[in-house]
Amino acid sequence: MEEQRLLEGLVFVVGDNVDTDQIIPAQYLVYSLTDPEESKNYGRYALSGLPSEWGRFVEEGQWQSRYSIVVAGRNFGCGSSREHAPAALQIAGVKAVVAQSYARIFFRNAVDGGFLLPLETDAPLHQVLRTGEKVQIDLSSGLLRRVEDGSVYHLKPIGDVEAIVRAGGLFGYARQLGMIRSNAQVRT
Amino acid sequence: MGMTLTEKILARGAGKARVEPGDKVWVGVDVLMTHDVCGPPTYAIFQREFGSQARFWDPDRVVVIPDHYIFTEDPHARRNLEELRRMAHEQGLRYFYDAFSARYSGVCHVTLAEKGHVRPGSIIIGTDSHTCTAGAFGAFATGVGNTDAAFVLGTGKLWLRVPETLRVVLHGQLAPGVMAKDVILRLIGDLGVDGANYCALEFQGEGVGTLSVDERMTLCNMAVEAGAKNGLIPVDDETRRYLQAHGVDGGEAEEGDPTAEYAQTLEYRLDVLPPQVARPHSPANSIPVTECEGEPLTTAYLGSCTGGKVEDFLAAAIVLKGRRVKLDTYAVPATVAVQRALNQIRLGDKSLREIFLEAGVKLGEPSCAACLGGPVDTFGRLRGDEVAISATNRNFPGRMGSSKAQIYLASPATVAASAVEGRITDPRRLVDEETWRRRAEIVARQEAVVVSSDAPAA
C-alpha cells in the first residue's frame, strides 16, 4: 500500500454486515494468490457473493472493477478470517473501503497485509452515496468529498494502527522496529 | 483493579505484570494452527518475507490440519494439499494431520482439542475465524489472516490489542432438547453480529458447569459471530477431566480477579431458554423456535466445528431414533474420532450410525464439507434455492454455496426434529427426556473405549 494522501474514484455502495463470503465466495479460495495470472481470478470474483440487488461490482468478462472505493455500512468484512477478502478487493482495484465499522479480522488483515485502507465514518454514507458517484478522499485532512455537489464528510482518524499503515503493512512495520531483519526479499 | 482472564493470559504472553484493554502488546504465541485453505498462501508470504530457506520459529508449535476441501476432485484443492505436504516436509513438522493418511483427523478446531494441542492459559493463533473455539479450555485463542500467521511462523510473536471483556453469566440448567447452540444464538441475537466487536466474551456462572466440553466449544466457537476476538471459559473439573483423557495437564484453575472490570455483563437463565432459530441471512436473526415453527424447509444439514461433535450427533440421534426424515438431510462428523464414535455409541439396540442411516440421513466423510460452500462437488453443498436448516455457524448469503438459498441456523436437536417433520420443529416434543439426561454418561462410556483404542497412536 503506497502512502497516497489523495484518492479519487467511483464508489460502489453496499449495506451492513457484508461478510467475507460475499466479498469472495469460498469456492474461489482455491486459486493461488501468488501466481500473477491465477490471482487475477480474485479480482474477477470480488464481491460476486453479494445479493444481486447491489449490482455488479466487476462486469462479466472483466478482471477488475471500475469502482476503486467501496462504501459500506456497519461491520464490513465479518465472517471468515480469510485474507483472500481484502486481497480480492485490492486485486479488483480497490484502494479504500469507507464503512461505519469493520469486523476485527478484516480490519486487521487490510492493515497488516497492506491491501487497502479501511476508513471509517460516523455518517451512514452508504445511505447517502450511490454506486457510480465520484468521490475524493484527502487523508491529510481526513475528509471525503462528493464531487457532484461538493458535500464533505469527516473520516475518523485511523487510530493506533496508523504506524502499520504508514509502513505499508506488518512486515514493513516490524522491520522499522528492528524486530526482523530487512535483508529478506523486499516486497514490491 | 484486577485483571480478567483474557488480560491475565495476554499479560503473561507479553511478559508484563499487567495489561489493560486498549493496550497494544506483542505476545509470544504457544500454538499456530493453519489448514488447507490458508496454509499455502501463509507459507508463500512466510517465504517471501523471511527467505526461501527460512525456518519456522518452532516447528513443534505449528499444527497443520487440512479439513476444508478434502473430499473433492477440484484440482486446485488437491494442489493445496500438495503444498501443505511440501511445507510440512521442508519444515520438519511433527503435527501434520495429512489428508488421505492414517493421521487424517478432520475439522481443525475439534482436532486441536482432541489431539491435546490446547492448554489452559496458552495463546493459540489460527488462520481461521473459529479458532476461538479453543477458548473452551481456558486458552486465549483467536483467528487471524495469512500475513499475521506468516509473521508468527517467522517470529513466534504477534501484536494484539488487549480486548475489553464482556461477561456472560449463565444460571441453571438447560431443559431437555435445548443446547448450547440455543444459548449462543440467543446471545448473538441480543448483541447483534458486531455487538462484541474487538471484545473478549467470557462465559461464567454455575450454568457453564452443567455443560459438557463439546457444548462449551459451541459457545466459544460462535463468539466470533458476535464480532468477538475470543471467547473463553475458565477451567473446571469437567475441563480437566477432558484434558487428562486427551493427554494434557489441566494445570491450576485460573480465572479473572474478583476486582476485574468487565465492559458489560449479560445474565441468562438456562432453564427457561427455549430452542432458538436464526432466520436467514444473519446469525443475529434469532428467535424462539416457537415463533417460526412450521415454516417450510427443503434441506437439513448437521456438521462443522460447531455442530459436528459427538454431543451434537448424540442429540440428533436421540431425536431421530425410530423415525424417518422428510427432508434431504446430510450429516458430516467433524472428525474421524466423531465418525468412530457413531459406531461405538449405542442407544438401546442401535449404534448412532445405524440410527442415522435408518432415518434416511446421508452421512459424509469427516471434514468441513458444505459449511462454507466449497468446490461444486462438495458433499451436501447447496446449489439452488434450497431452504436449509443447518447446525453450522453462519447463514450469510451464499455461505453454504448458493446465494439464492435461505439458511436457518439451529441446534443439532432442532435440525434433526425439523428434518423429521419436514418443517421447522421444536425438538422438545421429540426428545426422550430420560435418554437426553443420560447423555453425559453415554458419552463417558464411549470416551473410555475411544481413549484406550487411541493410546498407541498418540
XYZ file of C-alpha atoms in Angstrom:
646
model
C 0.000 0.000 0.000
C 1.673 3.185 -1.182
C 1.295 6.157 1.063
C -1.188 8.036 -1.099
C -2.688 11.050 0.585
C -5.265 11.757 -2.097
C -7.586 9.175 -3.579
C -10.202 9.741 -6.204
C -12.559 7.249 -7.715
C -16.013 5.878 -8.310
C -17.792 4.371 -5.338
C -19.541 1.012 -5.097
C -22.176 1.047 -2.380
C -23.228 -1.923 -0.229
C -25.032 -2.296 3.124
C -24.406 -3.621 6.641
C -22.711 -6.921 7.542
C -21.166 -7.680 4.157
C -19.283 -10.812 5.149
C -16.200 -12.385 3.641
C -18.270 -14.990 1.796
C -19.908 -12.162 -0.117
C -16.557 -10.452 -0.702
C -15.038 -13.648 -2.095
C -17.145 -16.839 -2.075
C -15.389 -19.860 -0.595
C -15.392 -21.820 -3.849
C -12.824 -19.387 -5.333
C -10.351 -19.653 -2.448
C -8.609 -22.466 -4.290
C -6.833 -20.051 -6.642
C -3.228 -19.164 -5.903
C -2.664 -15.674 -4.554
C 0.988 -15.766 -5.561
C 0.681 -16.783 -9.194
C 0.186 -13.456 -11.008
C -2.076 -14.887 -13.715
C -4.145 -17.120 -11.478
C -4.561 -14.477 -8.787
C -6.450 -12.308 -11.273
C -9.418 -14.571 -10.558
C -9.731 -12.898 -7.181
C -10.363 -9.616 -8.951
C -12.831 -11.233 -11.281
C -14.902 -12.741 -8.458
C -14.540 -9.941 -5.892
C -17.899 -9.133 -4.280
C -19.534 -11.754 -6.502
C -21.307 -13.250 -3.479
C -23.400 -10.135 -2.949
C -27.151 -10.416 -3.418
C -27.960 -9.100 -6.905
C -29.782 -6.017 -5.570
C -26.418 -4.298 -5.111
C -25.494 -4.644 -8.770
C -22.336 -6.000 -10.335
C -19.017 -4.935 -8.916
C -16.982 -6.457 -11.741
C -18.550 -6.702 -15.188
C -18.875 -10.073 -16.878
C -15.604 -10.993 -18.574
C -13.623 -8.313 -16.714
C -10.810 -8.896 -14.215
C -11.030 -5.603 -12.392
C -13.749 -3.274 -11.211
C -14.266 0.288 -12.352
C -15.031 1.189 -8.734
C -11.957 1.872 -6.611
C -13.733 2.816 -3.380
C -16.243 0.581 -1.601
C -18.751 2.318 0.664
C -20.444 0.196 3.314
C -22.493 0.355 6.492
C -21.623 -1.436 9.699
C -19.468 -4.480 10.334
C -17.881 -4.760 6.890
C -15.877 -7.956 6.416
C -17.470 -10.047 9.154
C -17.258 -13.814 8.989
C -14.279 -15.892 7.963
C -10.688 -14.866 8.686
C -9.707 -15.303 5.039
C -7.146 -12.734 3.979
C -8.272 -13.539 0.458
C -11.064 -10.997 1.100
C -9.034 -7.762 1.313
C -6.652 -9.261 -1.254
C -9.522 -9.820 -3.692
C -10.670 -6.229 -3.304
C -7.133 -4.988 -3.887
C -6.707 -7.193 -6.941
C -10.030 -5.854 -8.261
C -8.583 -2.350 -7.977
C -9.985 -1.127 -4.664
C -7.848 1.432 -2.846
C -10.064 2.057 0.163
C -13.217 0.927 1.894
C -15.242 3.546 3.737
C -17.541 1.955 6.303
C -19.212 2.793 9.602
C -17.386 -0.109 11.239
C -15.421 -3.261 10.443
C -15.215 -6.779 11.700
C -11.972 -7.124 13.633
C -10.167 -9.678 11.482
C -10.932 -7.960 8.176
C -9.668 -4.640 9.526
C -6.526 -6.295 10.789
C -5.930 -8.139 7.540
C -6.443 -4.994 5.461
C -3.849 -3.143 7.553
C -1.322 -5.880 8.324
C -1.292 -7.168 4.760
C -1.197 -3.630 3.359
C -4.044 -4.390 0.954
C -6.217 -1.324 1.259
C -7.212 1.460 3.593
C -10.090 0.598 5.934
C -11.518 4.042 6.623
C -14.368 4.800 8.988
C -17.060 7.453 9.077
C -19.782 8.185 11.605
C -22.181 9.118 8.817
C -24.061 6.273 7.102
C -22.514 7.148 3.749
C -23.986 4.005 2.207
C -27.358 5.717 2.564
C -26.052 8.973 1.114
C -23.898 7.949 -1.831
C -24.985 5.990 -4.878
C -22.964 3.444 -6.806
C -21.079 5.160 -9.653
C -20.676 8.540 -7.959
C -17.217 10.057 -7.861
C -15.591 10.962 -4.546
C -12.246 12.367 -3.437
C -10.600 11.270 -0.219
C -7.974 13.509 1.357
C -6.171 11.527 4.020
C -4.203 14.543 5.247
C -7.327 16.442 6.208
C -9.409 13.338 6.880
C -12.184 14.363 4.523
C -14.264 12.638 1.900
C -15.745 14.914 -0.754
C -18.586 14.018 -3.051
C -17.561 15.512 -6.369
C -21.067 16.058 -7.775
C -22.249 18.563 -5.171
C -19.078 19.223 -3.169
C -20.565 17.921 0.092
C -17.909 16.878 2.574
C -17.852 14.140 5.208
C -15.385 13.546 8.024
C -13.342 10.372 8.193
C -12.335 9.065 11.607
C -8.614 9.019 12.412
C -7.236 5.580 11.584
C -6.049 5.222 15.186
C -3.243 3.261 16.748
C -2.558 1.157 13.652
C -1.521 4.245 11.683
C 2.152 3.351 12.073
C 1.481 -0.023 10.443
C -0.491 1.598 7.629
C 2.320 4.072 7.015
C 4.879 1.262 6.952
C 2.817 -0.482 4.271
C 1.866 -3.424 6.466
C 3.002 -5.568 9.358
C 6.309 -6.675 7.845
C 7.374 -3.146 6.973
C 6.424 -2.057 10.467
C 8.339 -4.894 12.135
C 11.421 -4.075 10.046
C 11.206 -0.456 11.159
C 11.104 -1.682 14.755
C 14.109 -3.929 14.104
C 12.074 -6.990 15.059
C 13.027 -8.817 11.894
C 15.969 -8.481 9.556
C 15.484 -6.388 6.500
C 17.580 -8.491 4.137
C 14.873 -10.913 3.051
C 13.203 -10.314 -0.268
C 11.753 -6.868 -0.040
C 8.159 -6.771 -1.115
C 7.189 -4.675 -4.048
C -8.036 -3.101 39.842
C -7.672 -6.744 38.920
C -7.432 -8.344 35.505
C -9.863 -10.511 33.566
C -8.770 -13.984 32.487
C -8.036 -12.731 28.965
C -5.929 -9.861 30.358
C -4.007 -12.254 32.602
C -3.164 -14.573 29.723
C -2.106 -11.721 27.437
C -0.046 -10.075 30.210
C 1.824 -13.321 30.721
C 2.259 -13.726 26.967
C 3.657 -10.200 26.735
C 5.949 -10.649 29.737
C 4.245 -7.840 31.607
C 2.895 -7.607 35.149
C -0.355 -6.203 33.835
C -2.129 -5.081 30.694
C -5.269 -3.061 30.202
C -7.911 -3.041 27.500
C -6.722 -0.972 24.555
C -3.030 -1.720 25.139
C -1.229 -2.912 22.037
C 1.169 -5.672 23.058
C 3.497 -8.142 21.376
C 2.810 -11.597 22.723
C 4.590 -14.912 22.369
C 2.422 -17.494 20.605
C 2.103 -21.023 22.006
C 0.416 -22.689 19.033
C -0.054 -21.576 15.430
C -2.719 -23.562 13.610
C -3.414 -23.494 9.896
C -5.397 -25.542 7.387
C -5.525 -26.292 3.679
C -7.203 -23.060 2.571
C -4.933 -20.601 4.348
C -1.805 -22.698 4.904
C -0.388 -22.448 1.348
C -0.781 -18.644 0.994
C 0.569 -18.218 4.526
C 3.666 -20.245 3.643
C 4.103 -18.216 0.458
C 4.115 -14.985 2.477
C 6.492 -16.537 5.015
C 8.979 -17.462 2.289
C 8.626 -14.113 0.552
C 9.336 -12.187 3.749
C 11.843 -14.403 5.546
C 13.507 -16.032 2.545
C 13.029 -19.381 0.809
C 15.451 -21.141 3.170
C 13.949 -19.714 6.360
C 12.806 -21.993 9.157
C 9.725 -21.705 11.360
C 10.345 -20.251 14.808
C 9.347 -23.566 16.382
C 8.125 -26.395 14.116
C 6.702 -28.252 17.137
C 4.296 -25.408 17.823
C 2.890 -25.336 14.316
C -0.143 -27.574 13.850
C -1.379 -28.156 10.318
C -4.837 -29.651 9.929
C -6.241 -29.964 6.397
C -10.029 -30.061 6.672
C -11.804 -27.598 4.390
C -11.665 -29.046 0.870
C -10.723 -32.684 1.244
C -13.255 -34.946 -0.437
C -13.379 -33.148 -3.762
C -11.956 -33.680 -7.222
C -11.132 -29.984 -7.540
C -7.537 -29.824 -8.869
C -6.741 -26.584 -7.045
C -7.882 -28.067 -3.754
C -5.607 -31.065 -4.394
C -2.766 -28.677 -5.115
C -3.298 -27.010 -1.747
C -2.834 -30.360 -0.033
C 0.374 -30.932 -2.015
C 1.650 -27.538 -0.905
C 0.919 -28.357 2.722
C 2.885 -31.602 2.317
C 5.834 -29.692 0.885
C 5.689 -27.209 3.745
C 5.434 -29.947 6.380
C 8.401 -31.765 4.843
C 10.603 -28.687 4.408
C 9.921 -27.502 7.938
C 10.005 -30.922 9.615
C 6.572 -30.558 11.196
C 5.562 -33.072 13.849
C 1.892 -32.191 13.924
C 0.629 -32.504 10.379
C -2.686 -34.336 10.159
C -2.395 -35.043 6.452
C -5.425 -35.858 4.338
C -5.719 -39.411 2.976
C -3.271 -40.649 5.581
C -3.706 -42.619 8.792
C -3.177 -39.353 10.653
C -6.046 -37.523 8.961
C -8.440 -36.183 11.544
C -10.890 -33.643 10.118
C -12.129 -30.249 11.297
C -9.230 -28.262 12.725
C -10.854 -26.765 15.819
C -12.180 -30.082 17.056
C -8.911 -31.821 16.139
C -6.870 -29.245 18.061
C -8.736 -30.224 21.242
C -8.918 -33.957 20.538
C -5.191 -34.230 19.894
C -4.211 -32.324 23.016
C -2.889 -29.138 21.415
C -4.989 -26.832 23.590
C -3.621 -25.987 27.019
C -5.335 -23.727 29.530
C -3.734 -20.304 29.706
C -1.967 -20.647 26.363
C -2.109 -18.289 23.385
C -3.418 -20.005 20.270
C -3.466 -18.258 16.908
C -5.101 -19.806 13.864
C -5.818 -18.859 10.280
C -9.499 -19.456 10.809
C -12.024 -17.220 12.482
C -13.397 -20.064 14.590
C -10.037 -20.601 16.291
C -11.838 -19.003 19.256
C -13.335 -22.474 19.857
C -10.216 -23.362 21.869
C -11.241 -20.789 24.474
C -13.491 -23.514 25.884
C -10.331 -24.777 27.609
C -9.368 -21.522 29.288
C -6.972 -20.520 26.492
C -6.754 -17.234 24.608
C -7.500 -18.271 21.055
C -8.215 -16.094 18.056
C -8.308 -16.136 14.280
C -6.028 -14.090 12.029
C -5.212 -13.743 8.350
C -2.302 -15.135 6.341
C 0.039 -12.184 6.843
C -0.290 -12.308 10.626
C 0.131 -16.081 10.582
C 3.237 -15.832 8.375
C 4.677 -13.322 10.811
C 4.075 -15.729 13.696
C 5.736 -18.551 11.736
C 8.872 -16.444 11.431
C 8.980 -14.781 14.826
C 6.695 -16.629 17.247
C 5.161 -13.272 18.052
C 2.116 -11.225 17.174
C 0.799 -7.814 18.127
C -2.585 -7.815 19.768
C -4.841 -5.121 21.071
C -5.938 -6.178 24.552
C -9.723 -6.536 24.328
C -12.326 -5.342 26.762
C -14.055 -8.345 28.313
C -17.767 -8.815 28.063
C -19.067 -11.227 30.704
C -21.904 -13.657 30.087
C -23.190 -15.286 33.278
C -25.239 -18.458 32.874
C -27.580 -19.715 35.611
C -29.400 -23.008 35.959
C -29.503 -25.895 33.526
C -30.904 -26.289 30.032
C -34.172 -28.170 29.612
C -34.180 -31.438 27.633
C -33.923 -30.694 23.912
C -32.196 -27.349 24.455
C -28.482 -26.982 23.683
C -25.507 -24.627 23.917
C -26.242 -23.603 20.315
C -29.521 -22.140 21.543
C -27.671 -20.138 24.196
C -25.167 -18.663 21.772
C -27.785 -17.928 19.099
C -29.857 -16.073 21.690
C -26.753 -14.163 22.842
C -25.799 -13.186 19.272
C -29.393 -12.117 18.737
C -29.180 -9.873 21.792
C -25.728 -8.475 20.970
C -26.007 -8.304 17.182
C -23.328 -9.596 14.819
C -20.998 -6.775 15.842
C -22.130 -6.316 19.438
C -18.947 -7.795 20.850
C -16.599 -6.334 18.222
C -12.976 -6.287 19.433
C -14.074 -7.788 22.803
C -13.390 -10.976 24.672
C -16.532 -12.908 25.508
C -16.130 -14.765 28.795
C -18.713 -17.281 29.980
C -19.125 -17.670 33.721
C -21.648 -18.909 36.256
C -22.804 -22.265 37.566
C -24.759 -22.845 34.362
C -21.499 -23.236 32.432
C -20.563 -26.072 34.779
C -23.655 -28.006 33.665
C -22.455 -28.002 30.043
C -20.208 -30.682 28.567
C -16.909 -29.736 26.938
C -18.424 -30.245 23.462
C -21.187 -27.808 24.370
C -18.722 -25.262 25.732
C -16.828 -25.466 22.451
C -20.052 -24.481 20.698
C -20.379 -21.392 22.925
C -16.811 -20.256 22.278
C -16.891 -21.226 18.584
C -19.598 -18.710 17.804
C -18.188 -15.842 19.886
C -16.782 -14.549 16.599
C -20.311 -14.386 15.163
C -20.953 -11.550 17.614
C -17.696 -9.981 16.422
C -15.671 -11.077 19.455
C -11.921 -11.501 19.246
C -12.033 -14.536 21.509
C -14.458 -16.485 23.631
C -13.338 -18.286 26.748
C -14.381 -20.275 29.775
C -12.329 -20.742 32.964
C -11.133 -24.303 33.534
C -13.069 -26.526 35.946
C -13.078 -30.213 36.852
C -15.052 -31.111 33.716
C -12.422 -29.435 31.516
C -9.615 -31.088 33.435
C -11.241 -34.483 33.021
C -11.403 -33.959 29.227
C -7.844 -32.650 29.055
C -6.488 -35.527 31.079
C -8.280 -38.014 28.843
C -6.535 -36.325 25.903
C -3.086 -36.280 27.429
C -2.986 -32.677 28.636
C -2.231 -31.453 32.131
C -5.086 -29.099 33.021
C -2.836 -27.170 35.390
C -4.056 -24.861 38.106
C -7.524 -23.400 37.843
C -7.252 -19.820 36.696
C -9.908 -17.201 36.462
C -10.264 -13.445 36.358
C -9.599 -11.455 39.545
C -12.662 -10.643 41.665
C -11.907 -6.955 41.115
C -11.557 -7.275 37.333
C -13.577 -4.822 35.282
C -15.968 -6.007 32.614
C -17.243 -3.834 29.798
C -20.692 -5.340 30.157
C -22.417 -8.209 31.956
C -25.275 -10.213 30.494
C -27.091 -12.867 32.515
C -29.189 -15.769 31.261
C -31.368 -18.358 32.985
C -30.765 -21.551 31.068
C -33.768 -23.410 32.490
C -36.291 -21.100 30.799
C -34.452 -20.708 27.476
C -36.426 -22.122 24.540
C -34.633 -23.537 21.465
C -33.611 -20.753 19.079
C -33.564 -20.458 15.309
C -31.612 -17.779 13.422
C -33.545 -16.863 10.310
C -31.797 -16.007 7.008
C -29.392 -14.214 6.488
C -27.721 -13.465 9.804
C -26.816 -15.406 12.955
C -28.250 -12.449 14.868
C -31.751 -13.053 13.477
C -32.507 -15.482 16.267
C -35.993 -16.038 17.604
C -37.541 -18.790 19.734
C -38.390 -21.837 17.639
C -41.972 -21.434 18.812
C -42.210 -18.248 16.745
C -41.248 -19.867 13.451
C -42.471 -23.420 13.887
C -43.982 -24.849 10.755
C -42.028 -22.699 8.304
C -41.225 -24.833 5.244
C -37.789 -26.331 4.540
C -36.170 -28.387 1.800
C -32.833 -29.413 3.309
C -31.252 -30.200 6.672
C -27.544 -30.207 7.498
C -25.673 -31.395 10.567
C -21.924 -30.895 10.843
C -18.964 -28.487 11.159
C -16.805 -27.325 14.072
C -19.864 -26.116 15.930
C -22.400 -28.793 15.024
C -20.485 -31.969 14.146
C -19.124 -33.089 17.518
C -20.012 -36.244 19.452
C -22.620 -34.483 21.621
C -24.164 -32.935 18.528
C -24.603 -36.288 16.822
C -25.876 -37.863 20.032
C -28.501 -35.131 20.463
C -29.633 -35.551 16.858
C -29.732 -39.339 17.226
C -31.989 -39.101 20.297
C -34.456 -37.209 18.103
C -34.008 -39.429 15.024
C -34.204 -42.831 16.692
C -37.020 -44.860 15.197
C -38.049 -42.017 12.860
C -37.543 -41.116 9.174
C -36.517 -37.747 7.786
C -38.783 -35.986 5.315
C -36.058 -33.635 4.022
C -32.832 -34.093 2.117
C -30.680 -34.499 5.219
C -26.881 -34.500 5.331
C -24.700 -35.236 8.347
C -20.922 -34.762 8.422
C -18.958 -35.779 11.517
C -16.345 -33.177 12.383
C -13.533 -35.665 12.850
C -12.547 -39.289 12.372
C -12.961 -39.729 16.137
C -16.555 -38.495 15.924
C -17.124 -40.805 12.964
C -15.776 -43.707 15.028
C -17.997 -42.718 17.939
C -21.021 -43.150 15.675
C -20.264 -46.870 15.634
C -19.342 -47.085 19.298
C -22.161 -45.171 20.940
C -25.378 -47.098 21.183
C -28.856 -46.007 22.105
C -30.579 -49.231 23.103
C -30.027 -51.808 20.389
C -28.714 -49.432 17.691
C -25.469 -47.587 17.087
C -25.769 -43.898 16.247
C -24.666 -44.721 12.727
C -27.488 -47.224 12.332
C -29.959 -44.684 13.720
C -28.865 -42.057 11.181
C -28.880 -44.442 8.230
C -32.236 -45.965 9.129
C -33.662 -42.460 9.434
C -32.608 -41.802 5.826
C -29.779 -39.368 6.614
C -26.850 -39.205 4.173
C -23.565 -39.485 6.093
C -20.453 -37.737 4.743
C -16.741 -38.082 5.477
C -15.194 -36.044 8.329
C -14.345 -32.524 7.100
C -15.797 -29.022 6.883
C -17.804 -30.150 3.841
C -20.651 -27.801 2.931
C -20.465 -25.479 5.945
C -18.702 -22.924 3.791
C -19.829 -23.943 0.343
C -16.580 -25.030 -1.252
C -15.964 -26.670 -4.650
C -19.100 -27.671 -6.577
C -18.731 -31.392 -5.824
C -18.720 -30.811 -2.056
C -20.967 -33.174 -0.080
C -24.213 -31.508 0.984
C -23.423 -28.182 -0.704
C -26.402 -26.017 -1.606
C -26.786 -25.368 -5.343
C -30.071 -23.579 -5.932
C -32.897 -22.011 -3.975
C -32.917 -24.527 -1.125
C -34.372 -23.566 2.225
C -31.995 -25.222 4.652
C -31.821 -25.652 8.393
C -28.235 -26.086 9.487
C -26.306 -26.784 12.680
C -23.348 -24.773 11.328
C -22.370 -21.288 12.453
C -23.119 -18.831 9.652
C -26.024 -18.088 7.361
C -24.915 -15.008 5.468
C -25.974 -15.054 1.797
C -24.141 -17.722 -0.169
C -22.442 -19.243 2.851
C -23.262 -22.854 2.027
C -22.633 -22.473 -1.692
C -25.701 -20.771 -3.190
C -26.567 -17.113 -2.797
C -30.146 -17.964 -3.814
C -30.566 -20.314 -0.842
C -32.060 -19.450 2.541
C -30.328 -20.830 5.621
C -31.771 -21.138 9.117
C -29.296 -21.876 11.923
C -30.325 -24.090 14.808
C -29.084 -26.686 17.289
C -28.479 -30.263 16.145
C -31.622 -31.310 18.034
C -33.725 -28.698 16.212
C -32.161 -29.637 12.863
C -32.996 -33.300 13.464
C -36.551 -32.561 14.625
C -37.135 -30.306 11.627
C -35.774 -32.968 9.273
C -38.235 -35.474 10.730
C -41.250 -33.166 10.417
C -40.148 -31.577 7.125
C -40.548 -28.069 8.550
C -39.176 -26.060 11.443
C -39.978 -28.023 14.564
C -39.491 -27.603 18.311
C -37.258 -30.531 19.310
C -38.567 -30.618 22.875
C -41.564 -32.594 21.679
C -39.396 -35.256 20.041
C -36.709 -35.988 22.626
C -36.865 -38.813 25.069
C -36.144 -36.915 28.284
C -34.611 -39.792 30.150
C -32.116 -40.567 27.357
C -31.393 -36.842 26.976
C -30.459 -36.554 30.663
C -28.139 -39.547 30.362
C -26.099 -38.014 27.517
C -23.013 -37.327 29.615
C -22.982 -40.866 30.907
C -23.414 -42.287 27.403
C -20.526 -40.190 26.072
C -18.291 -41.005 29.039
C -18.729 -44.699 28.362
C -17.747 -44.207 24.732
C -14.775 -41.984 25.628
C -13.291 -44.735 27.749
C -13.356 -47.002 24.701
C -12.001 -44.406 22.264
C -9.216 -43.161 24.518
C -7.888 -46.638 25.184
C -8.005 -47.527 21.490
C -6.322 -44.222 20.593
C -3.476 -44.556 23.037
C -0.867 -46.283 20.825
C -1.210 -43.671 18.099
C -0.908 -40.674 20.445
